[in-house]
Amino acid sequence: MEIWINPACSKCRSALGLLDAEGADYTVRRYLEEVPGEDDIRAVLERLGLEPWDITRTQEPEAKELGVEEWPRDASARHRWIAALAAHPRLIQRPIITADDGTAVVARSEEAVRDALTRRTGL
């Protein structure tokens, strides 16, 4: 299990606290330092079952500068979105947990973290 975090994010800190409380075995990826490439982003999107615009923080100043709100949200623009996330990792929604069963969740709630833990244990 891996969790993509920004240490300054309260949701990330909460998710880490819950993982620790449950004794989960996980690795931390500080994605602003260990920036995911386009292939990493495609892989996590596949695991999430989402599109890049679904995990883009559109209210961030960088997103406003890029004008992402105006970008098409369809297959023709998918590469553009992924390239933007790789170039501007601050735009990636957080935290993201990649579960041991090959899936992933955007773990912004306790319920989502517990879902990832269930996928880990198979309970």
CSV table of C-alpha atoms in Angstrom, one decimal:
chain,number,residue,atom,x,y,z
A,1,MET,CA,0.0,0.0,0.0
A,2,GLU,CA,1.3,3.4,-0.9
A,3,ILE,CA,-0.1,6.8,0.0
A,4,TRP,CA,0.6,10.0,-2.0
A,5,ILE,CA,0.7,12.9,0.4
A,6,ASN,CA,1.5,16.6,0.9
A,7,PRO,CA,2.6,16.8,4.5
A,8,ALA,CA,1.0,20.3,4.7
A,9,CYS,CA,-2.4,18.8,4.0
A,10,SER,CA,-4.7,18.1,7.0
A,11,LYS,CA,-6.5,15.4,5.1
A,12,CYS,CA,-3.2,13.7,4.4
A,13,ARG,CA,-2.2,13.9,8.0
A,14,SER,CA,-5.5,12.5,9.1
A,15,ALA,CA,-5.2,9.6,6.7
A,16,LEU,CA,-1.7,8.8,7.9
A,17,GLY,CA,-2.9,8.9,11.5
A,18,LEU,CA,-5.7,6.4,10.7
A,19,LEU,CA,-3.3,4.1,8.8
A,20,ASP,CA,-1.0,4.2,11.8
A,21,ALA,CA,-3.8,3.5,14.3
A,22,GLU,CA,-4.8,0.5,12.3
A,23,GLY,CA,-1.3,-0.8,12.1
A,24,ALA,CA,-1.2,-0.7,8.3
A,25,ASP,CA,1.9,-1.4,6.4
A,26,TYR,CA,2.4,1.4,3.8
A,27,THR,CA,4.9,3.6,2.1
A,28,VAL,CA,4.7,7.3,1.8
A,29,ARG,CA,5.2,9.2,-1.4
A,30,ARG,CA,5.6,12.9,-0.9
A,31,TYR,CA,4.4,13.6,-4.4
A,32,LEU,CA,5.6,17.2,-4.5
A,33,GLU,CA,9.1,15.9,-3.9
A,34,GLU,CA,8.8,12.6,-5.7
A,35,VAL,CA,6.9,14.0,-8.6
A,36,PRO,CA,4.9,11.3,-10.5
A,37,GLY,CA,5.5,11.2,-14.2
A,38,GLU,CA,2.8,10.8,-16.8
A,39,ASP,CA,3.0,7.0,-16.7
A,40,ASP,CA,2.6,7.0,-12.9
A,41,ILE,CA,-0.5,9.3,-13.2
A,42,ARG,CA,-2.0,7.1,-15.9
A,43,ALA,CA,-1.4,4.0,-13.7
A,44,VAL,CA,-3.1,5.6,-10.7
A,45,LEU,CA,-6.0,6.8,-12.8
A,46,GLU,CA,-6.5,3.3,-14.0
A,47,ARG,CA,-6.5,2.0,-10.5
A,48,LEU,CA,-8.9,4.7,-9.4
A,49,GLY,CA,-11.2,4.2,-12.3
A,50,LEU,CA,-11.2,8.0,-12.8
A,51,GLU,CA,-10.2,10.5,-15.4
A,52,PRO,CA,-7.5,13.2,-14.8
A,53,TRP,CA,-10.0,16.0,-14.4
A,54,ASP,CA,-11.6,14.0,-11.6
A,55,ILE,CA,-8.4,14.3,-9.5
A,56,THR,CA,-7.4,17.8,-10.5
A,57,ARG,CA,-7.5,20.5,-7.9
A,58,THR,CA,-9.1,23.1,-10.1
A,59,GLN,CA,-9.2,25.9,-7.5
A,60,GLU,CA,-5.4,26.0,-7.1
A,61,PRO,CA,-3.8,29.2,-8.4
A,62,GLU,CA,-1.8,27.1,-10.9
A,63,ALA,CA,-5.0,25.6,-12.2
A,64,LYS,CA,-6.5,29.1,-12.7
A,65,GLU,CA,-3.3,30.3,-14.4
A,66,LEU,CA,-3.5,27.3,-16.8
A,67,GLY,CA,-7.2,27.8,-17.3
A,68,VAL,CA,-8.0,24.1,-16.7
A,69,GLU,CA,-11.7,24.9,-16.0
A,70,GLU,CA,-12.0,25.7,-19.7
A,71,TRP,CA,-10.3,22.6,-21.0
A,72,PRO,CA,-12.5,19.9,-22.6
A,73,ARG,CA,-13.1,16.9,-20.4
A,74,ASP,CA,-13.0,14.1,-23.0
A,75,ALA,CA,-10.7,11.6,-24.5
A,76,SER,CA,-9.2,14.1,-26.9
A,77,ALA,CA,-7.9,16.2,-24.0
A,78,ARG,CA,-6.9,13.4,-21.6
A,79,HIS,CA,-3.2,13.7,-22.5
A,80,ARG,CA,-3.2,17.5,-21.9
A,81,TRP,CA,-4.7,17.0,-18.4
A,82,ILE,CA,-2.2,14.2,-17.5
A,83,ALA,CA,0.7,16.4,-18.7
A,84,ALA,CA,-0.5,19.2,-16.6
A,85,LEU,CA,-0.7,17.0,-13.5
A,86,ALA,CA,2.8,15.8,-14.1
A,87,ALA,CA,4.2,19.3,-14.7
A,88,HIS,CA,2.2,20.8,-11.7
A,89,PRO,CA,1.8,18.1,-9.1
A,90,ARG,CA,0.2,20.5,-6.6
A,91,LEU,CA,-2.9,20.1,-8.8
A,92,ILE,CA,-3.2,16.4,-7.9
A,93,GLN,CA,-6.0,15.6,-5.4
A,94,ARG,CA,-4.7,14.2,-2.2
A,95,PRO,CA,-4.2,11.9,-0.5
A,96,ILE,CA,-4.3,8.9,-2.8
A,97,ILE,CA,-3.9,5.4,-1.5
A,98,THR,CA,-3.0,2.6,-3.8
A,99,ALA,CA,-4.4,-0.5,-2.3
A,100,ASP,CA,-2.8,-4.0,-2.3
A,101,ASP,CA,-5.6,-5.4,-4.5
A,102,GLY,CA,-4.6,-3.2,-7.4
A,103,THR,CA,-7.2,-0.5,-6.9
A,104,ALA,CA,-6.8,3.0,-5.4
A,105,VAL,CA,-8.9,5.5,-3.6
A,106,VAL,CA,-8.8,9.3,-3.1
A,107,ALA,CA,-8.7,9.1,0.7
A,108,ARG,CA,-10.1,12.5,1.7
A,109,SER,CA,-12.5,10.9,4.3
A,110,GLU,CA,-12.1,8.4,7.1
A,111,GLU,CA,-14.5,6.2,5.2
A,112,ALA,CA,-12.3,6.2,2.1
A,113,VAL,CA,-9.2,5.3,4.2
A,114,ARG,CA,-11.1,2.5,5.8
A,115,ASP,CA,-12.2,1.3,2.3
A,116,ALA,CA,-8.5,1.1,1.3
A,117,LEU,CA,-7.7,-0.8,4.5
A,118,THR,CA,-10.5,-3.3,3.7
A,119,ARG,CA,-9.0,-3.8,0.3
A,120,ARG,CA,-5.7,-4.5,2.0
A,121,THR,CA,-7.0,-7.1,4.3
A,122,GLY,CA,-9.8,-8.5,2.2
A,123,LEU,CA,-12.3,-8.1,5.0
